[in-house]
PDB file of C-alpha atoms in Angstrom:
ATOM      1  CA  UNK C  29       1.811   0.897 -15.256  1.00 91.00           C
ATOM      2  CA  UNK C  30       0.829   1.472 -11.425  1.00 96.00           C
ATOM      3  CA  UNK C  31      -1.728  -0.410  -9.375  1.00 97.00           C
ATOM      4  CA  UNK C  32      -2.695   0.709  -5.926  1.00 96.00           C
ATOM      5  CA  UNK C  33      -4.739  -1.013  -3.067  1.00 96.00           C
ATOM      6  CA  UNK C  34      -7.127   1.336  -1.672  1.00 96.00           C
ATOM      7  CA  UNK C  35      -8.732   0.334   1.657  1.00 91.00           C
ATOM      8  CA  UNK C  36     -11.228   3.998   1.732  1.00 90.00           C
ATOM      9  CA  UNK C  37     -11.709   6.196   4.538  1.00 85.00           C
ATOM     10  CA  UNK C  38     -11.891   5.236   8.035  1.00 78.00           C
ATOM     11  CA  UNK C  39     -15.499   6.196   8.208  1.00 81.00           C
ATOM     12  CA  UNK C  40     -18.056   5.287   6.400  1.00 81.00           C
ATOM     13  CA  UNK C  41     -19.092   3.429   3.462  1.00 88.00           C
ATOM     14  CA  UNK C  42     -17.683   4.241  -0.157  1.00 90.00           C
ATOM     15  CA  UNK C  43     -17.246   3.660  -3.865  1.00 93.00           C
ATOM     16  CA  UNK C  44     -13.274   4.954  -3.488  1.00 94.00           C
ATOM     17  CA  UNK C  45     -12.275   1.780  -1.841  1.00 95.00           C
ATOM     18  CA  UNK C  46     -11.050  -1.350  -4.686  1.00 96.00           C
ATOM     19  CA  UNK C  47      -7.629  -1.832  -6.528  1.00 98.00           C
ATOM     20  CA  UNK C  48      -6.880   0.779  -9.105  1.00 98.00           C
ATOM     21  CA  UNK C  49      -4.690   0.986 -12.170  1.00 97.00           C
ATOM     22  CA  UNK C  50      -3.194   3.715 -14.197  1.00 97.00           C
ATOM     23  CA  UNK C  51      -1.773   2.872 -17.953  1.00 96.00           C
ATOM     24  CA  UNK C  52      -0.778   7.060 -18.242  1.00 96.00           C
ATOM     25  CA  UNK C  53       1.253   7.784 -15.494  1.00 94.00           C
ATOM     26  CA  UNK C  54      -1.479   8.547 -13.099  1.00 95.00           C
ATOM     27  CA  UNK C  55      -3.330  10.849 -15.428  1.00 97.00           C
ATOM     28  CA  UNK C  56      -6.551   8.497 -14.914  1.00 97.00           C
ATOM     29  CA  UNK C  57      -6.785   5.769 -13.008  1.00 97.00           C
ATOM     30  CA  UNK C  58      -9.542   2.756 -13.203  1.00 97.00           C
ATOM     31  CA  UNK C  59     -10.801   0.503 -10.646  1.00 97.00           C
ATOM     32  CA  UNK C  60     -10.274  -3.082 -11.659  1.00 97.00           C
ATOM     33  CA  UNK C  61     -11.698  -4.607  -8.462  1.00 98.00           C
ATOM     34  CA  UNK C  62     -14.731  -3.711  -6.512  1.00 97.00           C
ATOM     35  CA  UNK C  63     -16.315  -5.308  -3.677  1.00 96.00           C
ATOM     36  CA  UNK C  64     -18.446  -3.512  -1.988  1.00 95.00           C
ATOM     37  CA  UNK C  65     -18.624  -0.025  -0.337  1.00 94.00           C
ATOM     38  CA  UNK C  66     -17.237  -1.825   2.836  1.00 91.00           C
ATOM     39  CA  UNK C  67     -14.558  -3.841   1.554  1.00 94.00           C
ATOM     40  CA  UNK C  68     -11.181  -2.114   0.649  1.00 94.00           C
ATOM     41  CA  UNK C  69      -7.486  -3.732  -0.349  1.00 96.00           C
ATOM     42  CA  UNK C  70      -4.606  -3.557   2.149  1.00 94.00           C
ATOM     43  CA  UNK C  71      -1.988  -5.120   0.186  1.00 96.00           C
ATOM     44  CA  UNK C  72      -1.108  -5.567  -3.536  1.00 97.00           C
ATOM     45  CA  UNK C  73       2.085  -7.535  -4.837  1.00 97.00           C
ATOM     46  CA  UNK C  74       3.857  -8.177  -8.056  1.00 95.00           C
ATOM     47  CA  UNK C  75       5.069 -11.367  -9.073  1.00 93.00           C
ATOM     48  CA  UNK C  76       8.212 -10.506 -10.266  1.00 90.00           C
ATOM     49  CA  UNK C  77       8.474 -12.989 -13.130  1.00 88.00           C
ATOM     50  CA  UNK C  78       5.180 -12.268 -14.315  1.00 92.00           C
ATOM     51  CA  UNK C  79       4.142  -8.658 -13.908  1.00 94.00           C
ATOM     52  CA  UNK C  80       0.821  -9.878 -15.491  1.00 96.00           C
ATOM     53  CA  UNK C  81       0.021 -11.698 -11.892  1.00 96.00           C
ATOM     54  CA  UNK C  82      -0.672  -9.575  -8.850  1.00 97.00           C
ATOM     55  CA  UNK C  83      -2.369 -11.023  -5.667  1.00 96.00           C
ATOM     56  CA  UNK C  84      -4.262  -8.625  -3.666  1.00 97.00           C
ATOM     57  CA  UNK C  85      -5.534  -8.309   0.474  1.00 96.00           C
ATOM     58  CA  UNK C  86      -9.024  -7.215   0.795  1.00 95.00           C
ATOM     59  CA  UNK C  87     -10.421  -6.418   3.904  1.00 92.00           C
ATOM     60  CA  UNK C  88     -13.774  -5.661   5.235  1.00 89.00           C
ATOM     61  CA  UNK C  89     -13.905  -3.504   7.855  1.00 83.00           C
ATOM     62  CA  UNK C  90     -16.162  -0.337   9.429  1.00 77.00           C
ATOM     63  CA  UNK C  91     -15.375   1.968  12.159  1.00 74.00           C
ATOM     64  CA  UNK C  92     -17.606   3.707  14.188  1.00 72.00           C
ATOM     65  CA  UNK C  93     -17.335   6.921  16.875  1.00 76.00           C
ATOM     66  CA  UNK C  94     -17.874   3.833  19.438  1.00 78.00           C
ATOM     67  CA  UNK C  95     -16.024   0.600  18.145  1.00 71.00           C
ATOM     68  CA  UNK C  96     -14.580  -0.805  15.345  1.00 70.00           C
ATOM     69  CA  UNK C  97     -15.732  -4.267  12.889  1.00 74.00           C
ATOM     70  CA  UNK C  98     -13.051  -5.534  11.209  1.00 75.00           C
ATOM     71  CA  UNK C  99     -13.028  -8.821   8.768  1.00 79.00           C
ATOM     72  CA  UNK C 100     -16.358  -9.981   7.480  1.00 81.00           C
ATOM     73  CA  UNK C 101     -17.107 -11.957   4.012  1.00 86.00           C
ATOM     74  CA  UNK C 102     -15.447  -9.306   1.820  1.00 88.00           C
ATOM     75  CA  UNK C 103     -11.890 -10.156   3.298  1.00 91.00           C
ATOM     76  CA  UNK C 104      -9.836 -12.767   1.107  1.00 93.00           C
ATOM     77  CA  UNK C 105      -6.705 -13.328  -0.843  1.00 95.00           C
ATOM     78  CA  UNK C 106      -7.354 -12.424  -4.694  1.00 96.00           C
ATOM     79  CA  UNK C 107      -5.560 -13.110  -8.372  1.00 96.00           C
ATOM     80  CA  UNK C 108      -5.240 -11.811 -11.346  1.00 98.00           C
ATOM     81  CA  UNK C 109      -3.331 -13.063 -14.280  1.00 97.00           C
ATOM     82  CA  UNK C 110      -4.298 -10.643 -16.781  1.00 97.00           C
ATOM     83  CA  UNK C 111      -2.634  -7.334 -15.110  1.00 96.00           C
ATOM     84  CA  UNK C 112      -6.169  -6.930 -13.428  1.00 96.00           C
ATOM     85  CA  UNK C 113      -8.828  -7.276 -15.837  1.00 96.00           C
ATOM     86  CA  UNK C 114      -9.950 -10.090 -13.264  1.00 97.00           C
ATOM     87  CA  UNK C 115      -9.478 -10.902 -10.241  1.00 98.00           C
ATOM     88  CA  UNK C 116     -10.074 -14.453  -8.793  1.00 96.00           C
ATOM     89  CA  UNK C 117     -10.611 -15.030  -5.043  1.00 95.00           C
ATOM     90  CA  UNK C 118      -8.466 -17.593  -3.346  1.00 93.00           C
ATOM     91  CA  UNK C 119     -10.327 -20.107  -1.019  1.00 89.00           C
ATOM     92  CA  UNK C 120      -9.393 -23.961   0.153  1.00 87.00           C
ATOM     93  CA  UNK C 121      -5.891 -25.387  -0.438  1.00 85.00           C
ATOM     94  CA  UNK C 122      -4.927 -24.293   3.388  1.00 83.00           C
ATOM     95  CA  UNK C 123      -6.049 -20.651   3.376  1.00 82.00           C
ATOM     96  CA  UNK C 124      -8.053 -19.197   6.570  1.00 78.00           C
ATOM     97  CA  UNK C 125     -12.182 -19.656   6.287  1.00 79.00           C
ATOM     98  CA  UNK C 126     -14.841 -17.830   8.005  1.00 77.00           C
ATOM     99  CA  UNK C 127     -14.372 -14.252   9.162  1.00 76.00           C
ATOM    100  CA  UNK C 128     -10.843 -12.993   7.590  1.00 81.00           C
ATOM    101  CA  UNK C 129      -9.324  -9.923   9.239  1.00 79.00           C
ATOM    102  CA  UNK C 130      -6.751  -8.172   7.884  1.00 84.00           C
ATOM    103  CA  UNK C 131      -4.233  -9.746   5.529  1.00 89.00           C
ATOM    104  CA  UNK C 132      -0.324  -8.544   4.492  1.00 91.00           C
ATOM    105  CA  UNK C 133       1.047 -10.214   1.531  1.00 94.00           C
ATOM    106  CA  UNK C 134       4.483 -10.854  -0.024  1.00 94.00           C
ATOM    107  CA  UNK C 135       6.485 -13.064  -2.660  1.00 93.00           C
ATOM    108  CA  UNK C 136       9.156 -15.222  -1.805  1.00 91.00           C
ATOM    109  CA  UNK C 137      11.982 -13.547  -3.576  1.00 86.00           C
ATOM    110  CA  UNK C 138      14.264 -16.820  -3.581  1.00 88.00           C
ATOM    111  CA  UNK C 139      11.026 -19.316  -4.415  1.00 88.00           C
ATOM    112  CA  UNK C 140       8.568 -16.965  -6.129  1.00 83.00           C
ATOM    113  CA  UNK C 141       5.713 -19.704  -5.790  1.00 84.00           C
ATOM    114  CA  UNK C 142       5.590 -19.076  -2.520  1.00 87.00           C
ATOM    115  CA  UNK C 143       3.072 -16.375  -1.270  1.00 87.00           C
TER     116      UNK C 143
END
Protein backbone atom coordinates (compact mmCIF):
# COMPACT_ATOMS: atom_id res chain seq x y z
CA UNK A 1 0.00 0.00 0.00
CA UNK A 2 1.34 3.62 -1.02
CA UNK A 3 -0.28 6.97 -0.36
CA UNK A 4 1.06 10.14 -1.86
CA UNK A 5 0.31 13.92 -1.17
CA UNK A 6 -0.12 15.69 -4.31
CA UNK A 7 -0.05 19.51 -4.11
CA UNK A 8 -0.79 19.90 -8.47
CA UNK A 9 0.96 22.05 -10.75
CA UNK A 10 2.27 25.36 -10.04
CA UNK A 11 -0.20 26.94 -12.35
CA UNK A 12 -3.46 26.74 -12.48
CA UNK A 13 -6.38 25.09 -11.10
CA UNK A 14 -6.82 21.15 -11.19
CA UNK A 15 -8.54 17.88 -10.38
CA UNK A 16 -4.75 16.12 -10.01
CA UNK A 17 -4.16 17.78 -6.75
CA UNK A 18 -5.65 15.47 -3.31
CA UNK A 19 -4.01 12.43 -1.47
CA UNK A 20 -3.86 9.29 -3.50
CA UNK A 21 -3.60 5.60 -2.74
CA UNK A 22 -2.53 2.57 -4.59
CA UNK A 23 -3.57 -1.13 -3.16
CA UNK A 24 -1.55 -2.76 -6.60
CA UNK A 25 1.70 -1.48 -6.54
CA UNK A 26 0.98 1.66 -8.38
CA UNK A 27 -0.92 -0.01 -11.16
CA UNK A 28 -4.00 2.42 -10.29
CA UNK A 29 -4.12 4.77 -7.93
CA UNK A 30 -7.41 6.53 -6.25
CA UNK A 31 -7.86 9.80 -4.75
CA UNK A 32 -9.13 9.49 -1.23
CA UNK A 33 -9.15 13.23 -0.48
CA UNK A 34 -10.29 16.09 -2.55
CA UNK A 35 -10.65 19.61 -1.79
CA UNK A 36 -10.90 21.64 -4.33
CA UNK A 37 -9.06 22.37 -7.64
CA UNK A 38 -6.94 24.88 -5.53
CA UNK A 39 -6.12 23.00 -2.58
CA UNK A 40 -3.31 20.30 -2.81
CA UNK A 41 -1.40 18.11 0.17
CA UNK A 42 2.22 18.92 1.08
CA UNK A 43 2.80 16.38 3.60
CA UNK A 44 1.47 12.87 4.46
CA UNK A 45 2.71 10.73 7.57
CA UNK A 46 2.29 7.29 8.94
CA UNK A 47 1.69 6.57 12.38
CA UNK A 48 3.88 3.92 12.86
CA UNK A 49 1.83 1.88 15.33
CA UNK A 50 -1.16 2.20 13.39
CA UNK A 51 -0.60 2.22 9.66
CA UNK A 52 -4.45 2.64 9.51
CA UNK A 53 -3.87 6.51 10.76
CA UNK A 54 -2.18 8.98 8.46
CA UNK A 55 -2.40 12.81 9.03
CA UNK A 56 -2.11 14.87 6.02
CA UNK A 57 -0.93 18.95 5.12
CA UNK A 58 -3.19 20.57 2.72
CA UNK A 59 -2.48 23.71 1.36
CA UNK A 60 -4.23 26.22 -0.70
CA UNK A 61 -2.30 28.06 -2.81
CA UNK A 62 -2.26 29.74 -6.65
CA UNK A 63 0.50 31.23 -8.53
CA UNK A 64 0.32 33.61 -11.06
CA UNK A 65 2.95 35.09 -13.98
CA UNK A 66 2.80 38.23 -11.43
CA UNK A 67 2.56 36.99 -7.69
CA UNK A 68 1.84 34.23 -5.75
CA UNK A 69 -1.46 33.40 -2.96
CA UNK A 70 -0.59 31.01 -0.70
CA UNK A 71 -2.89 29.63 2.40
CA UNK A 72 -6.57 30.29 2.18
CA UNK A 73 -9.57 28.08 3.79
CA UNK A 74 -8.49 24.84 2.08
CA UNK A 75 -5.18 24.69 4.22
CA UNK A 76 -5.51 22.44 7.49
CA UNK A 77 -4.18 19.46 9.30
CA UNK A 78 -6.35 16.23 8.32
CA UNK A 79 -7.00 12.40 9.76
CA UNK A 80 -7.82 9.40 8.77
CA UNK A 81 -8.20 6.28 10.76
CA UNK A 82 -9.44 4.02 8.22
CA UNK A 83 -6.18 3.97 5.79
CA UNK A 84 -8.01 6.94 3.98
CA UNK A 85 -11.47 6.15 3.31
CA UNK A 86 -11.99 9.51 5.38
CA UNK A 87 -10.35 12.08 6.23
CA UNK A 88 -11.26 14.39 9.22
CA UNK A 89 -9.98 17.99 9.43
CA UNK A 90 -8.25 19.05 12.59
CA UNK A 91 -9.39 22.46 14.09
CA UNK A 92 -9.32 23.90 17.97
CA UNK A 93 -7.29 22.11 20.68
CA UNK A 94 -4.23 24.73 19.95
CA UNK A 95 -3.93 24.42 16.17
CA UNK A 96 -3.44 27.77 13.95
CA UNK A 97 -7.03 29.50 12.75
CA UNK A 98 -7.68 31.79 9.97
CA UNK A 99 -5.54 31.78 6.84
CA UNK A 100 -3.11 28.54 7.12
CA UNK A 101 -0.05 28.59 4.86
CA UNK A 102 1.89 25.86 4.31
CA UNK A 103 2.19 23.03 6.81
CA UNK A 104 5.18 20.09 7.28
CA UNK A 105 4.23 17.29 9.44
CA UNK A 106 5.97 14.52 11.43
CA UNK A 107 5.51 11.83 14.32
CA UNK A 108 7.36 11.83 17.34
CA UNK A 109 9.27 8.64 16.96
CA UNK A 110 10.01 8.33 20.87
CA UNK A 111 6.19 9.64 21.91
CA UNK A 112 4.13 8.75 18.82
CA UNK A 113 1.13 10.95 20.20
CA UNK A 114 2.89 13.69 19.48
CA UNK A 115 2.40 15.32 15.97
Amino acid sequence: MVYVAVVGHLFGPNRERGLYKTTDGGKTWVNTKFIDEDTGFTDLVMDPAKPETLFAASYQRRRQPWGFNGGGPGSGIWRTTDSGRTWTKLQGAGLPEGIIGRIGLDICRTRPNVI
